[in-house]
mmCIF file of C-alpha atoms in Angstrom:
data_model
loop_
_atom_site.group_PDB
_atom_site.id
_atom_site.type_symbol
_atom_site.label_atom_id
_atom_site.label_comp_id
_atom_site.label_asym_id
_atom_site.label_seq_id
_atom_site.Cartn_x
_atom_site.Cartn_y
_atom_site.Cartn_z
ATOM 1 C CA UNK A 1 38.485 -12.340 -29.844
ATOM 2 C CA UNK A 2 36.548 -14.654 -27.582
ATOM 3 C CA UNK A 3 33.550 -13.802 -25.468
ATOM 4 C CA UNK A 4 32.976 -14.646 -21.838
ATOM 5 C CA UNK A 5 30.247 -17.159 -21.052
ATOM 6 C CA UNK A 6 29.203 -18.951 -17.904
ATOM 7 C CA UNK A 7 28.974 -22.681 -17.272
ATOM 8 C CA UNK A 8 25.373 -23.615 -16.331
ATOM 9 C CA UNK A 9 26.508 -26.263 -13.850
ATOM 10 C CA UNK A 10 29.032 -24.178 -11.924
ATOM 11 C CA UNK A 11 28.189 -20.584 -12.847
ATOM 12 C CA UNK A 12 31.872 -19.927 -13.574
ATOM 13 C CA UNK A 13 32.885 -17.704 -16.458
ATOM 14 C CA UNK A 14 34.826 -19.254 -19.305
ATOM 15 C CA UNK A 15 36.500 -17.727 -22.328
ATOM 16 C CA UNK A 16 35.823 -20.567 -24.746
ATOM 17 C CA UNK A 17 33.855 -18.413 -27.179
ATOM 18 C CA UNK A 18 30.643 -20.446 -27.145
ATOM 19 C CA UNK A 19 27.409 -20.154 -25.215
ATOM 20 C CA UNK A 20 26.872 -22.558 -22.347
ATOM 21 C CA UNK A 21 24.115 -25.110 -22.769
ATOM 22 C CA UNK A 22 22.269 -27.305 -20.319
ATOM 23 C CA UNK A 23 22.228 -31.109 -20.673
ATOM 24 C CA UNK A 24 18.948 -30.723 -22.592
ATOM 25 C CA UNK A 25 20.539 -28.339 -25.097
ATOM 26 C CA UNK A 26 18.880 -25.144 -23.884
ATOM 27 C CA UNK A 27 20.738 -21.901 -23.260
ATOM 28 C CA UNK A 28 20.309 -20.981 -19.572
ATOM 29 C CA UNK A 29 18.854 -17.631 -18.573
ATOM 30 C CA UNK A 30 21.110 -15.872 -16.092
ATOM 31 C CA UNK A 31 19.638 -13.814 -13.271
ATOM 32 C CA UNK A 32 16.206 -15.435 -12.968
ATOM 33 C CA UNK A 33 16.783 -16.847 -9.490
ATOM 34 C CA UNK A 34 17.703 -13.603 -7.738
ATOM 35 C CA UNK A 35 14.662 -12.009 -6.154
ATOM 36 C CA UNK A 36 14.914 -8.248 -5.788
ATOM 37 C CA UNK A 37 12.489 -5.847 -4.171
ATOM 38 C CA UNK A 38 9.084 -6.146 -5.798
ATOM 39 C CA UNK A 39 7.138 -3.025 -6.759
ATOM 40 C CA UNK A 40 3.967 -2.192 -4.918
ATOM 41 C CA UNK A 41 1.015 -3.210 -7.081
ATOM 42 C CA UNK A 42 -2.056 -2.118 -5.156
ATOM 43 C CA UNK A 43 -5.354 -0.978 -6.623
ATOM 44 C CA UNK A 44 -5.493 2.728 -7.418
ATOM 45 C CA UNK A 45 -8.813 4.289 -6.435
ATOM 46 C CA UNK A 46 -10.737 5.678 -9.397
ATOM 47 C CA UNK A 47 -12.088 9.147 -8.742
ATOM 48 C CA UNK A 48 -15.087 10.025 -10.891
ATOM 49 C CA UNK A 49 -14.744 13.780 -11.300
ATOM 50 C CA UNK A 50 -17.022 15.122 -14.072
ATOM 51 C CA UNK A 51 -14.952 18.309 -14.326
ATOM 52 C CA UNK A 52 -11.907 16.307 -15.493
ATOM 53 C CA UNK A 53 -13.614 14.592 -18.424
ATOM 54 C CA UNK A 54 -11.884 15.205 -21.774
ATOM 55 C CA UNK A 55 -15.001 16.626 -23.424
ATOM 56 C CA UNK A 56 -15.797 19.100 -20.653
ATOM 57 C CA UNK A 57 -14.625 22.151 -22.644
ATOM 58 C CA UNK A 58 -17.041 21.536 -25.525
ATOM 59 C CA UNK A 59 -19.860 20.183 -23.408
ATOM 60 C CA UNK A 60 -23.037 22.100 -22.844
ATOM 61 C CA UNK A 61 -25.019 20.876 -19.882
ATOM 62 C CA UNK A 62 -28.622 20.095 -20.739
ATOM 63 C CA UNK A 63 -31.419 18.651 -18.658
ATOM 64 C CA UNK A 64 -31.582 14.850 -18.605
ATOM 65 C CA UNK A 65 -33.313 13.354 -21.624
ATOM 66 C CA UNK A 66 -32.694 16.371 -23.837
ATOM 67 C CA UNK A 67 -31.462 15.495 -27.331
ATOM 68 C CA UNK A 68 -30.640 17.749 -30.243
ATOM 69 C CA UNK A 69 -32.741 17.567 -33.361
ATOM 70 C CA UNK A 70 -31.443 15.415 -36.225
ATOM 71 C CA UNK A 71 -31.937 18.402 -38.527
ATOM 72 C CA UNK A 72 -28.918 20.108 -36.938
ATOM 73 C CA UNK A 73 -26.704 17.220 -38.050
ATOM 74 C CA UNK A 74 -28.243 17.207 -41.536
ATOM 75 C CA UNK A 75 -27.766 20.966 -41.806
ATOM 76 C CA UNK A 76 -24.155 20.702 -40.640
ATOM 77 C CA UNK A 77 -23.469 18.009 -43.255
ATOM 78 C CA UNK A 78 -24.988 20.117 -46.029
ATOM 79 C CA UNK A 79 -23.088 23.226 -44.900
ATOM 80 C CA UNK A 80 -19.733 21.424 -44.785
ATOM 81 C CA UNK A 81 -20.388 19.745 -48.142
ATOM 82 C CA UNK A 82 -21.253 23.075 -49.781
ATOM 83 C CA UNK A 83 -18.176 24.655 -48.207
ATOM 84 C CA UNK A 84 -15.900 21.940 -49.594
ATOM 85 C CA UNK A 85 -17.447 22.187 -53.058
ATOM 86 C CA UNK A 86 -17.169 25.969 -52.904
ATOM 87 C CA UNK A 87 -13.485 25.805 -51.986
ATOM 88 C CA UNK A 88 -12.841 23.283 -54.755
ATOM 89 C CA UNK A 89 -13.980 25.851 -57.332
ATOM 90 C CA UNK A 90 -10.769 27.780 -56.640
ATOM 91 C CA UNK A 91 -8.658 24.877 -57.990
ATOM 92 C CA UNK A 92 -8.607 24.487 -61.770
ATOM 93 C CA UNK A 93 -9.250 21.028 -63.178
#
C-alpha cells in the first residue's frame, strides 16, 4: 500500500510511496505559505483588585508596619512537633 506525497517543485500528489525532497535533500513543509486570519494579540489591562487575591480568605488586615511576634512561629512549631510525636505513640515500633 503506497502513500500519497507531493512533489516540492510542482505541488502535485504522487503515489510513489516516498517523501518528496528538495534539491538540498530537505523534506518540504506543506502549508507554511498560506496566511490565514491572525488572532488578535493586544495587551490585556491588568486590574489590581485586592479582593481577588488568592490569600484574601486567610488574610487579616493589620495596620501598616505591624508584624507578628517570632514567638508565635516558634510556638506553632513546638505544638505541631509535639502533636506529631504524640500521634506516633499510637503506632507500635
